[in-house]
mmCIF file of C-alpha atoms in Angstrom:
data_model
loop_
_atom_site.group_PDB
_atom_site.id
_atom_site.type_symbol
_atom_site.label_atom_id
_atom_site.label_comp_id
_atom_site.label_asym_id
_atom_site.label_seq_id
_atom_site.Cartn_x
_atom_site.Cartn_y
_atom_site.Cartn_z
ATOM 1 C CA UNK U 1 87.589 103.651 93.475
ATOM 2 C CA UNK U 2 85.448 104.131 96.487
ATOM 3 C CA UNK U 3 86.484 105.772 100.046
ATOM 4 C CA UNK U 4 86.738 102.326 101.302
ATOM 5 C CA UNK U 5 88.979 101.016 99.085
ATOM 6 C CA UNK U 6 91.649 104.182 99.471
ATOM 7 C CA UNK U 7 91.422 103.365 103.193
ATOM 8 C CA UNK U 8 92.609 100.130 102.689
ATOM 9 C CA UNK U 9 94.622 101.191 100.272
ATOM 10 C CA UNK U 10 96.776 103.644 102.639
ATOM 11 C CA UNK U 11 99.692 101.699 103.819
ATOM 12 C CA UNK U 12 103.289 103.077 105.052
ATOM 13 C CA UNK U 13 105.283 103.952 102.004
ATOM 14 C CA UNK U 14 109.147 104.495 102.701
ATOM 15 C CA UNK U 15 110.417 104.321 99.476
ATOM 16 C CA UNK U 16 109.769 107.312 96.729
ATOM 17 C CA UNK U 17 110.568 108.234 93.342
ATOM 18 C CA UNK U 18 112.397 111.411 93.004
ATOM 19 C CA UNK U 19 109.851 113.050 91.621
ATOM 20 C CA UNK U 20 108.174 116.198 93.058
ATOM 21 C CA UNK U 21 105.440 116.894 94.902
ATOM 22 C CA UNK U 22 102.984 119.338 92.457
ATOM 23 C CA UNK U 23 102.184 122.385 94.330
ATOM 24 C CA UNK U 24 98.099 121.726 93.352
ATOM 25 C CA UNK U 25 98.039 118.299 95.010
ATOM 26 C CA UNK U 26 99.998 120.078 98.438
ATOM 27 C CA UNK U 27 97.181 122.156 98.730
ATOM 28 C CA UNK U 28 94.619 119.707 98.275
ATOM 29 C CA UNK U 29 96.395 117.595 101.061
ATOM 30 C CA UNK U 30 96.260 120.834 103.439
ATOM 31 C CA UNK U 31 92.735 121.136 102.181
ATOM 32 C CA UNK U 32 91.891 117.512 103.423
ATOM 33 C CA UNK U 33 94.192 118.183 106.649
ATOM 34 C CA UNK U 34 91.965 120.407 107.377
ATOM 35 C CA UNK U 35 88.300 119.338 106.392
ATOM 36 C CA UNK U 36 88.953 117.155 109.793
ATOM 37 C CA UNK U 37 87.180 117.393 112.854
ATOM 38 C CA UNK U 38 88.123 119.153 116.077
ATOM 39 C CA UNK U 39 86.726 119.137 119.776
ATOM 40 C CA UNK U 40 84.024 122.439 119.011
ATOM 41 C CA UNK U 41 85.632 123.360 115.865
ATOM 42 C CA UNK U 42 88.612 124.413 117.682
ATOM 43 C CA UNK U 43 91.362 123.892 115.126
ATOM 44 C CA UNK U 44 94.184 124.494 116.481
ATOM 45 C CA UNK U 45 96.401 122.871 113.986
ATOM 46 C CA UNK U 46 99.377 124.669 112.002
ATOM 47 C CA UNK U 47 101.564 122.776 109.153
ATOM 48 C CA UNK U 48 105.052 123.650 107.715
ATOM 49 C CA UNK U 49 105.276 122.376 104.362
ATOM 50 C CA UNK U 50 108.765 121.180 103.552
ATOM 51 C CA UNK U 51 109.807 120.267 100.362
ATOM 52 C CA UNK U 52 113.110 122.480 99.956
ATOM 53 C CA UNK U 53 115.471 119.334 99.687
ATOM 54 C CA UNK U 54 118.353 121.204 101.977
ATOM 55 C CA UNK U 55 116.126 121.357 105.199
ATOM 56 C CA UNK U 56 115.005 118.098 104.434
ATOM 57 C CA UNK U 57 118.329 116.549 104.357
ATOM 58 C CA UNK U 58 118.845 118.334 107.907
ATOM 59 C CA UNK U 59 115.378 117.062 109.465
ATOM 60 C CA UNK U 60 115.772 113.829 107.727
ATOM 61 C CA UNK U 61 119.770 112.965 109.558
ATOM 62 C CA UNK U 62 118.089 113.833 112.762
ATOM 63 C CA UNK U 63 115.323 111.489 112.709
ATOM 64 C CA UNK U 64 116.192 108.498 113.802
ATOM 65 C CA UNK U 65 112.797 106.268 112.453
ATOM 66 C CA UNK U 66 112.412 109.001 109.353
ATOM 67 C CA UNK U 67 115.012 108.933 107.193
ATOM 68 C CA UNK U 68 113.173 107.747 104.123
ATOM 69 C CA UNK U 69 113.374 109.938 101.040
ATOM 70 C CA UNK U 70 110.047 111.449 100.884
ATOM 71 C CA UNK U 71 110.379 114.351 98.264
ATOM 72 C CA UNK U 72 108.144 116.472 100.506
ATOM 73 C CA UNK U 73 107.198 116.391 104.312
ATOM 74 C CA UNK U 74 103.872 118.183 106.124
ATOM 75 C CA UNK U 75 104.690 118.722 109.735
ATOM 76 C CA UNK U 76 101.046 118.693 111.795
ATOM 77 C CA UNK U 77 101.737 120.827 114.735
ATOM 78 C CA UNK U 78 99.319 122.318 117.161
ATOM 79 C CA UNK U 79 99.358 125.738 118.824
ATOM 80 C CA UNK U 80 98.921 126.028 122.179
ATOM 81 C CA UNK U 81 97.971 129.549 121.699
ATOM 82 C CA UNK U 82 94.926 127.858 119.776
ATOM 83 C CA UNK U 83 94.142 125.056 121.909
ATOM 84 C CA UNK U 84 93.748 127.353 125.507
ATOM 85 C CA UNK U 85 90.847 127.129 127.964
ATOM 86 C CA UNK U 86 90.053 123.208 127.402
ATOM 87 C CA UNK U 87 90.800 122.780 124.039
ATOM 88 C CA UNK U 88 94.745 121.558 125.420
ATOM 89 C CA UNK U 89 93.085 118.408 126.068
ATOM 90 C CA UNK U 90 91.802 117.146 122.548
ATOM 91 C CA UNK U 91 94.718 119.426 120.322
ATOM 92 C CA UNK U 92 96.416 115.382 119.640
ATOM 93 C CA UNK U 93 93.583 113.559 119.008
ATOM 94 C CA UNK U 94 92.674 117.037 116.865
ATOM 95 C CA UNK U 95 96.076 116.799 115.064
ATOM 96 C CA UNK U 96 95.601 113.272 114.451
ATOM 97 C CA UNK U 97 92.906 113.628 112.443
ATOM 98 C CA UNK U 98 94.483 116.121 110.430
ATOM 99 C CA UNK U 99 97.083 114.250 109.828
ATOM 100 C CA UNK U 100 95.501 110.856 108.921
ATOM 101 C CA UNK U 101 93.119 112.584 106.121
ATOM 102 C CA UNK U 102 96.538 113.682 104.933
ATOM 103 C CA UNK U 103 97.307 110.076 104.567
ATOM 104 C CA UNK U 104 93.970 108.962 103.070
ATOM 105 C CA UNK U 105 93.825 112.345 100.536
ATOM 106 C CA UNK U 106 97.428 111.204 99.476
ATOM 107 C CA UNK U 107 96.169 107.798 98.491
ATOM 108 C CA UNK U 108 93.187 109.658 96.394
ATOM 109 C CA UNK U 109 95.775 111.609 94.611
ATOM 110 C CA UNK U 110 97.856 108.478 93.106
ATOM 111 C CA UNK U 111 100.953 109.141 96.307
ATOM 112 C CA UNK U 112 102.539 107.597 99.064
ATOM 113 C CA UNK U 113 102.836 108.248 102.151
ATOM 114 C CA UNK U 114 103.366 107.626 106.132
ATOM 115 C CA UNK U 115 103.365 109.022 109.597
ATOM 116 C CA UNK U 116 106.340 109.962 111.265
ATOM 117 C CA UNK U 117 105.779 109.683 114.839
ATOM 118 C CA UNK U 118 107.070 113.020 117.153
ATOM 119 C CA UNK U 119 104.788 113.767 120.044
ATOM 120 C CA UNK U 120 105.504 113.308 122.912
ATOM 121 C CA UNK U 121 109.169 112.571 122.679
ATOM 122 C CA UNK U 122 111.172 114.893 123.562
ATOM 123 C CA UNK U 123 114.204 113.824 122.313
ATOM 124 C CA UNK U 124 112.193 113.705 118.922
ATOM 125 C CA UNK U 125 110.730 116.990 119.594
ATOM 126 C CA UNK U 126 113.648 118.828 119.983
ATOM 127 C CA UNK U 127 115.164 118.536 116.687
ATOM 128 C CA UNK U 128 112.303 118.852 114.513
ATOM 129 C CA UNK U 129 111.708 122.077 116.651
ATOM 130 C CA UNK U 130 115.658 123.507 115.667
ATOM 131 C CA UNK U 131 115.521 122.295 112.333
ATOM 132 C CA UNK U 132 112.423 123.720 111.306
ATOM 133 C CA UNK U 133 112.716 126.953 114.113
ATOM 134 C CA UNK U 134 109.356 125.862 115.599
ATOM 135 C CA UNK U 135 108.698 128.356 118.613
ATOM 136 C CA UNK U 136 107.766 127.139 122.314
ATOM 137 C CA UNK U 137 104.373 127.619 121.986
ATOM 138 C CA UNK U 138 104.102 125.505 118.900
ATOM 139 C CA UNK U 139 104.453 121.481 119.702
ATOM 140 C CA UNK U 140 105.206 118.999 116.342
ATOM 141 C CA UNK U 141 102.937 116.114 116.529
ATOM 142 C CA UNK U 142 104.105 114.030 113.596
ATOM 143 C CA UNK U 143 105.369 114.617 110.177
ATOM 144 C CA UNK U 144 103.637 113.177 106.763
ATOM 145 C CA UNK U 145 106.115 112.190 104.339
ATOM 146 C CA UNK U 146 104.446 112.101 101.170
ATOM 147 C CA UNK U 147 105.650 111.306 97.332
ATOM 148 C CA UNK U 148 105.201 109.384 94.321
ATOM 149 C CA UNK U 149 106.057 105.669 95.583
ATOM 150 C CA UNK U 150 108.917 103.255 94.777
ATOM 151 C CA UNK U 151 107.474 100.308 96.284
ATOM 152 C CA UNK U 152 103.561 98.522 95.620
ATOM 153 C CA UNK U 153 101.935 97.243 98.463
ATOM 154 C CA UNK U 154 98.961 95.609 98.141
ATOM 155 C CA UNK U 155 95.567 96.789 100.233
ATOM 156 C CA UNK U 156 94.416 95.554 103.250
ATOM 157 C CA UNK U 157 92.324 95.558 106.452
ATOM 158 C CA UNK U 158 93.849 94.085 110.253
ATOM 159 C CA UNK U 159 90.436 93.428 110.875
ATOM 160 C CA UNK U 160 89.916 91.769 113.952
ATOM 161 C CA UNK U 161 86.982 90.693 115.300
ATOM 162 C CA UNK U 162 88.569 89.511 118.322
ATOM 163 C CA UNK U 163 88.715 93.405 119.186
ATOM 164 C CA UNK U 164 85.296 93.808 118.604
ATOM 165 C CA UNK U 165 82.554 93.900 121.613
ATOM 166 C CA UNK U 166 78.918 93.563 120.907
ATOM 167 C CA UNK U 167 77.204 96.038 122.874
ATOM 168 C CA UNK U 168 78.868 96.073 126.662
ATOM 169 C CA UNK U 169 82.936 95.345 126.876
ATOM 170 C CA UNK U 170 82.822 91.649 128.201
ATOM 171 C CA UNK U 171 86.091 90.111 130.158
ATOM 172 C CA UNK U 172 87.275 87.859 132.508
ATOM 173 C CA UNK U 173 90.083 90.159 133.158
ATOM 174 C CA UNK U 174 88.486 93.140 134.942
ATOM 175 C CA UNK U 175 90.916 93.589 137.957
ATOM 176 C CA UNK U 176 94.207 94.072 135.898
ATOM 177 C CA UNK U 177 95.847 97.266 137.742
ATOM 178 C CA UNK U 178 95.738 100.201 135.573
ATOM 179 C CA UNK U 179 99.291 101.888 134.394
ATOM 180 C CA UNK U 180 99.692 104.625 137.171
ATOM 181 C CA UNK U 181 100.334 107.935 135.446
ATOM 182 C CA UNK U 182 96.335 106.892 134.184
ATOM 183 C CA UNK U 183 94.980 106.103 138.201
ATOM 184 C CA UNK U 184 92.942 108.929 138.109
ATOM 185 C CA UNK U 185 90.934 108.140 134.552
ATOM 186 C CA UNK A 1 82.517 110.554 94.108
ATOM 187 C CA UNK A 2 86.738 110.966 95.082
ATOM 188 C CA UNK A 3 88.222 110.269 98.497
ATOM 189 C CA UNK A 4 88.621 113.688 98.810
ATOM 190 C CA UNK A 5 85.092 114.993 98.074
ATOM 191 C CA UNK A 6 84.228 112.441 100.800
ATOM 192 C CA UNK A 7 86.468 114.151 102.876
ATOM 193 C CA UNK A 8 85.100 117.356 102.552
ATOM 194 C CA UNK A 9 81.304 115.980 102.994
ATOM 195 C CA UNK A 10 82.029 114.746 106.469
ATOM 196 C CA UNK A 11 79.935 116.714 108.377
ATOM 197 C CA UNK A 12 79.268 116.707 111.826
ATOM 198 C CA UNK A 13 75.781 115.121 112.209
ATOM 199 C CA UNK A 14 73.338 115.824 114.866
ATOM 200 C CA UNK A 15 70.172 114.439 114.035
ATOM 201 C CA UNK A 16 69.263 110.873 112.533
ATOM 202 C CA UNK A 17 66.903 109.540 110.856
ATOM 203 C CA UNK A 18 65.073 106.017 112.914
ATOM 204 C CA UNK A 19 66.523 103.455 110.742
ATOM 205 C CA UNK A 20 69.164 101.052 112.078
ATOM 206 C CA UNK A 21 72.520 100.655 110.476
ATOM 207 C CA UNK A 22 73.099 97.334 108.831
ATOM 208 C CA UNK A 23 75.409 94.984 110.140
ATOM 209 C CA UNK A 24 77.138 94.823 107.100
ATOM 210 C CA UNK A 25 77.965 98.549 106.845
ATOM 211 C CA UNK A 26 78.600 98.021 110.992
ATOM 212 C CA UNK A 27 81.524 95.466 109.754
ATOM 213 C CA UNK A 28 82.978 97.750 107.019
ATOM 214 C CA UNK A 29 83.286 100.855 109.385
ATOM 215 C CA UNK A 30 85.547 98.583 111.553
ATOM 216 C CA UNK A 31 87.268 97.123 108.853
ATOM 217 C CA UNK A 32 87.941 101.085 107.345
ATOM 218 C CA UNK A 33 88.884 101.571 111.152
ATOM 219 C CA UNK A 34 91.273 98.964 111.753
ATOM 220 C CA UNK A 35 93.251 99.717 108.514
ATOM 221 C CA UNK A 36 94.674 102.651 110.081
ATOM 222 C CA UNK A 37 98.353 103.328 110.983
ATOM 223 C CA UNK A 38 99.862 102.974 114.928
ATOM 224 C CA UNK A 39 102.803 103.370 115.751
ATOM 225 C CA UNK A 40 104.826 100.188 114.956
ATOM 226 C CA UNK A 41 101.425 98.902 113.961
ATOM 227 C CA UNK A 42 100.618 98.084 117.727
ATOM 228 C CA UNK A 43 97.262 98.097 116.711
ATOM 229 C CA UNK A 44 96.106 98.956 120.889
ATOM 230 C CA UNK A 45 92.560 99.586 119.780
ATOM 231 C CA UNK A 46 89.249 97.417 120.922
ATOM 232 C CA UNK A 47 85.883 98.676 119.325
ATOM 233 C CA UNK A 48 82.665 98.167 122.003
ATOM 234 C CA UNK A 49 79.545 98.468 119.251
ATOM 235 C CA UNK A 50 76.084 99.117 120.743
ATOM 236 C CA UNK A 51 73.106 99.660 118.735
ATOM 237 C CA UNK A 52 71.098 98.134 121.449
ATOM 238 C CA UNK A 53 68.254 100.927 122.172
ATOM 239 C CA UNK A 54 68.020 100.501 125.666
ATOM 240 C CA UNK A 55 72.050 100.872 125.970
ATOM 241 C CA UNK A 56 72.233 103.597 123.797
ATOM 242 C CA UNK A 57 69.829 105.558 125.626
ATOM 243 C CA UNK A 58 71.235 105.368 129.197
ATOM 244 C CA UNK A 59 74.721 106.040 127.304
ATOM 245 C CA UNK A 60 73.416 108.846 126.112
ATOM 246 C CA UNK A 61 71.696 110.554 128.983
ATOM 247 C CA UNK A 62 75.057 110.114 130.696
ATOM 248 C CA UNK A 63 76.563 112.372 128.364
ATOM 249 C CA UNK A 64 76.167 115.990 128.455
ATOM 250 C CA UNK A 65 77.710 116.921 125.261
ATOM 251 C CA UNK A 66 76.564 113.112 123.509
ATOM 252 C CA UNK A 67 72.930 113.483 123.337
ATOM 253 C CA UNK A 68 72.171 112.845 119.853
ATOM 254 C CA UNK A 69 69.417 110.424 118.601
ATOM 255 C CA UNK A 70 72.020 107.793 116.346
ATOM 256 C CA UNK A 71 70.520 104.598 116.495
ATOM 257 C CA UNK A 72 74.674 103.288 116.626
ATOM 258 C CA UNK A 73 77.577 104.019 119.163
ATOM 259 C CA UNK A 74 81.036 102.828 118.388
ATOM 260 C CA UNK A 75 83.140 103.233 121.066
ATOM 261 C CA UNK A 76 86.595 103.609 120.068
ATOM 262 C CA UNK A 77 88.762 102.585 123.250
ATOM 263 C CA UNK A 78 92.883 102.011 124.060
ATOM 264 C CA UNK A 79 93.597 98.884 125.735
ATOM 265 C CA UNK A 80 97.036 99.763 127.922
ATOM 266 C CA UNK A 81 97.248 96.042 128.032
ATOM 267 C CA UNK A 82 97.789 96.155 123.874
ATOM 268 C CA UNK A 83 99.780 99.481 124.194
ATOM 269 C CA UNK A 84 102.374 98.567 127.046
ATOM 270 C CA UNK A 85 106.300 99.026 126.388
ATOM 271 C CA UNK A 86 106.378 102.284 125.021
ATOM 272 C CA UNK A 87 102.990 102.415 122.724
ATOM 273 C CA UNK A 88 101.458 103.914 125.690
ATOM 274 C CA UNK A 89 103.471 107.245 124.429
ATOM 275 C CA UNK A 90 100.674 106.744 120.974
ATOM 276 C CA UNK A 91 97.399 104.815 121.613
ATOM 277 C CA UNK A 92 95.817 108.288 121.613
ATOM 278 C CA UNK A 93 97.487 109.213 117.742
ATOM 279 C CA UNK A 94 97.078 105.273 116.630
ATOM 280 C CA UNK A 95 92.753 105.313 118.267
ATOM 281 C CA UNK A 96 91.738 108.884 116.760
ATOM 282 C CA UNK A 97 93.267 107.924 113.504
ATOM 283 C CA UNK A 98 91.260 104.808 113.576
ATOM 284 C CA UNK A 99 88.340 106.564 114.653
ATOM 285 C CA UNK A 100 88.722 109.509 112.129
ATOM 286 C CA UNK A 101 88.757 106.100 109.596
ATOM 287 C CA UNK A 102 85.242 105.096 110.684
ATOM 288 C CA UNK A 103 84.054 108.960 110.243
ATOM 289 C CA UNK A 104 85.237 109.061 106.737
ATOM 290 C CA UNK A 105 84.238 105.637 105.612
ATOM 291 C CA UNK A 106 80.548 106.397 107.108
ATOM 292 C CA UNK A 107 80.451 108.940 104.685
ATOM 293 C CA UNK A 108 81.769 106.871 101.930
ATOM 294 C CA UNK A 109 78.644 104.520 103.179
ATOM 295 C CA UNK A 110 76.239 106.952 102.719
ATOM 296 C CA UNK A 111 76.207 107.460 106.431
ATOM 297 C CA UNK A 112 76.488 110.303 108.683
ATOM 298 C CA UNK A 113 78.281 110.166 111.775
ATOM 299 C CA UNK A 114 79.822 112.602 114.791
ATOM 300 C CA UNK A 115 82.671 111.856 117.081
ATOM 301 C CA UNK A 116 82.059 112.368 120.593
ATOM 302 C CA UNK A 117 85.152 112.765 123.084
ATOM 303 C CA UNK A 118 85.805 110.707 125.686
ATOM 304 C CA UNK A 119 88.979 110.682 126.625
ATOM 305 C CA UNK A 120 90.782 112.665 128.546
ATOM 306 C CA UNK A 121 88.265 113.924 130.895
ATOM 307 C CA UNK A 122 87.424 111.320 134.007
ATOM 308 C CA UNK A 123 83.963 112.921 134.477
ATOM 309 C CA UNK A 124 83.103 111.699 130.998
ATOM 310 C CA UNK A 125 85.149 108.418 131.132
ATOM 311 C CA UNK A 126 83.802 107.021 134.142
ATOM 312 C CA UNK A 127 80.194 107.191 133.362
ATOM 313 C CA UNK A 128 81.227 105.331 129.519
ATOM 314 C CA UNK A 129 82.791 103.171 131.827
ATOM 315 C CA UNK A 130 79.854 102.373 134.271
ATOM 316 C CA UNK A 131 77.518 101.528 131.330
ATOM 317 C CA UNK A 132 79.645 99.624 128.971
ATOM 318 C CA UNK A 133 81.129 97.637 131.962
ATOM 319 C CA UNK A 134 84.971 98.801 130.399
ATOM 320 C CA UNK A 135 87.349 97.172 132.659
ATOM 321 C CA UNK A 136 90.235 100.169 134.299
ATOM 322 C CA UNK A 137 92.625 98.887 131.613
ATOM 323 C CA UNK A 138 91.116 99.627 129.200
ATOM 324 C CA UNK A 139 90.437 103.817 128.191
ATOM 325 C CA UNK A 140 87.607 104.620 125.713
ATOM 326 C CA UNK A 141 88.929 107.947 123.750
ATOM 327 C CA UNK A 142 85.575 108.505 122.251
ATOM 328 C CA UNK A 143 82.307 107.488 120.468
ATOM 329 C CA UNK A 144 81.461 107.903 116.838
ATOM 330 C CA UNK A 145 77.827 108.069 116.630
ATOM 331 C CA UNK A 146 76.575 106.804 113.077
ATOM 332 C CA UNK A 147 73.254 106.851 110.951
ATOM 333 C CA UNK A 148 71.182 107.928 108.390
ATOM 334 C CA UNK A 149 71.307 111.843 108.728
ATOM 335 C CA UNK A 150 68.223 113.677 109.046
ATOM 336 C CA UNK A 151 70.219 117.116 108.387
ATOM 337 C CA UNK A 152 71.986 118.615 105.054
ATOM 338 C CA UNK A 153 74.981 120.057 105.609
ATOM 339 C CA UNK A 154 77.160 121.001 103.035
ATOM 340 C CA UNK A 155 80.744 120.003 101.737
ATOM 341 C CA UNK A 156 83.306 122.244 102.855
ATOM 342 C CA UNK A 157 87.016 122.512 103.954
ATOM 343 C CA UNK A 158 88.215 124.754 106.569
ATOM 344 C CA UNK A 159 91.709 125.455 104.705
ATOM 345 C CA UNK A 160 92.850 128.655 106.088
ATOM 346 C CA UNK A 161 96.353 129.545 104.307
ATOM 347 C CA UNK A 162 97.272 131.572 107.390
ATOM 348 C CA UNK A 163 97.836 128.324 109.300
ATOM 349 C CA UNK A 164 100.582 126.978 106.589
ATOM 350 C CA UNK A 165 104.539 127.704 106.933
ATOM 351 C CA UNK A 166 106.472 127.430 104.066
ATOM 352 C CA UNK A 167 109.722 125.535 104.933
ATOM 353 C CA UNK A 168 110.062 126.548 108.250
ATOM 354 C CA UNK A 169 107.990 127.860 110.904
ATOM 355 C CA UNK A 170 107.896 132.070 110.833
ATOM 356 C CA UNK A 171 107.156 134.002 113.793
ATOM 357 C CA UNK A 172 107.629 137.061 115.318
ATOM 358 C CA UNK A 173 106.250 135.715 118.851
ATOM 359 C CA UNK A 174 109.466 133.146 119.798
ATOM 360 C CA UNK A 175 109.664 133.932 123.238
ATOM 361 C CA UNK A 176 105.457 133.173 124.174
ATOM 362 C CA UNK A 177 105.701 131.425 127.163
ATOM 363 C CA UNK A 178 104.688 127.544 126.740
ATOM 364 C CA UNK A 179 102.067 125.524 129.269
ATOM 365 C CA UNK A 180 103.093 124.555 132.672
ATOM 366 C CA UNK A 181 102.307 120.907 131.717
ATOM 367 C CA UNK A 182 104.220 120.966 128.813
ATOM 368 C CA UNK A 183 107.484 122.683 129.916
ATOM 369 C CA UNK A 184 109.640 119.532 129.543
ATOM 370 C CA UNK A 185 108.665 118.995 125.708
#
């Protein structure tokens, strides 16, 4: 199967088969995590590999939108000791593409997954942070569950052309007010 | 070749090859792009695609750190229209995932490709904005340049095992003080 198809392939699993996650195929996940780009090669990514089924119970009654049973969950957390002087201002687009090769490298190796959101919400935040004794520097962005999957979903695309502009953006629309925490962008 | 070899081969690429990018391979990298995950599948993302010369080259010598000869731009943007109601919190996630998506399926297209950042620096933004006529509601988070490469690089991950946590996160360094700006998370 080509790269295409696993990219259609990758849809949000929240159903798994209690079956465990092989410690080869984690590593090839953090491998993948990691083959991803950052702004100058920064990488200022860290991941806490949870898979002990005690501290997932904890993070898992806590969460309000992840309480599926994923027999193993990567939290994709950046360092903000690693992303100083500049690099503060890419470390979640940086994270994000960590995670999402997670995603697509879980659909390569026969698993489910999907992306529990945590940045920025603090009230999300702050228990992933206790359960998981995350320090202050350290900021959760989102957590993969991964696993073998309990439910088939068939591939697709959202393609849209309707969001696709040929060359120059092209609306009617132009003077819509911008949301004002983004005036100055 | 497995999704995660193609993982591994995507390379930042900074030198192309004069041959254009066929508009069928222009519709699969959006289709790969668009079957990534948002948050509540909001989906916030439009796609501007140039590949126009005469574009391309004053978008380019508007960018100091964009200057590469790909004979396609697409220009990955979040439309706060799309992403209103509490998806503003994740257009950033939900577009570098999607963009990430267009990276990886170049490769899987025989393609190479480099992502650009945009987003969030204004003195980068605006000028994007100037040439590709993006309305102030719409934010472009960055450009994937794609072609034929003119440059081997080779496979490789970056998997450092230092950067992994094993259950929970283990430090010695609790009490480093976090960034002013992020103080509340």
């Amino acid at each position: 199967m080509d790269i295409l198809e696993h990219i259609m392939m990758r849809r949000s699993i929240r159903s798994y088969l209690d079956i465990e996650v092989e410690e080869e195929k984690i590593t090839q996940l953090l491998q993948a995590s990691m083959a991803a780009p950052t702004a100058c090669n920064n990488q200022p990514w860290e991941f806490i590999v949870v898979n002990d089924k005690e501290i997932l119970n904890k993070l898992r009654n806590k969460l309000t939108f992840g309480k599926y049973n994923a027999p193993l969950a990567i939290v994709v957390c950046g360092n903000m000791e690693l992303a100083k002087g500049g690099y503060e201002n890419y470390w979640v687009q940086d994270c994000s593409a960590a995670m999402e090769n997670i995603l697509l490298a879980a659909s390569g190796l026969g698993l489910g997954s999907i992306w529990i959101g945590v940045y920025p919400l603090p009230s999300v935040i702050k228990p992933v942070r206790e359960v998981l004794n995350i320090p202050e520097y350290v900021i959760p962005l989102g957590i993969a569950y991964v696993g073998y999957t309990d439910e088939n979903k068939e591939p697709r695309t959202q393609y849209n052309e309707k969001r696709v502009y040929n060359q120059q953006y092209a609306t009617t629309r132009k003077h819509r007010a911008r949301p004002k925490n983004l005036k100055h962008l």
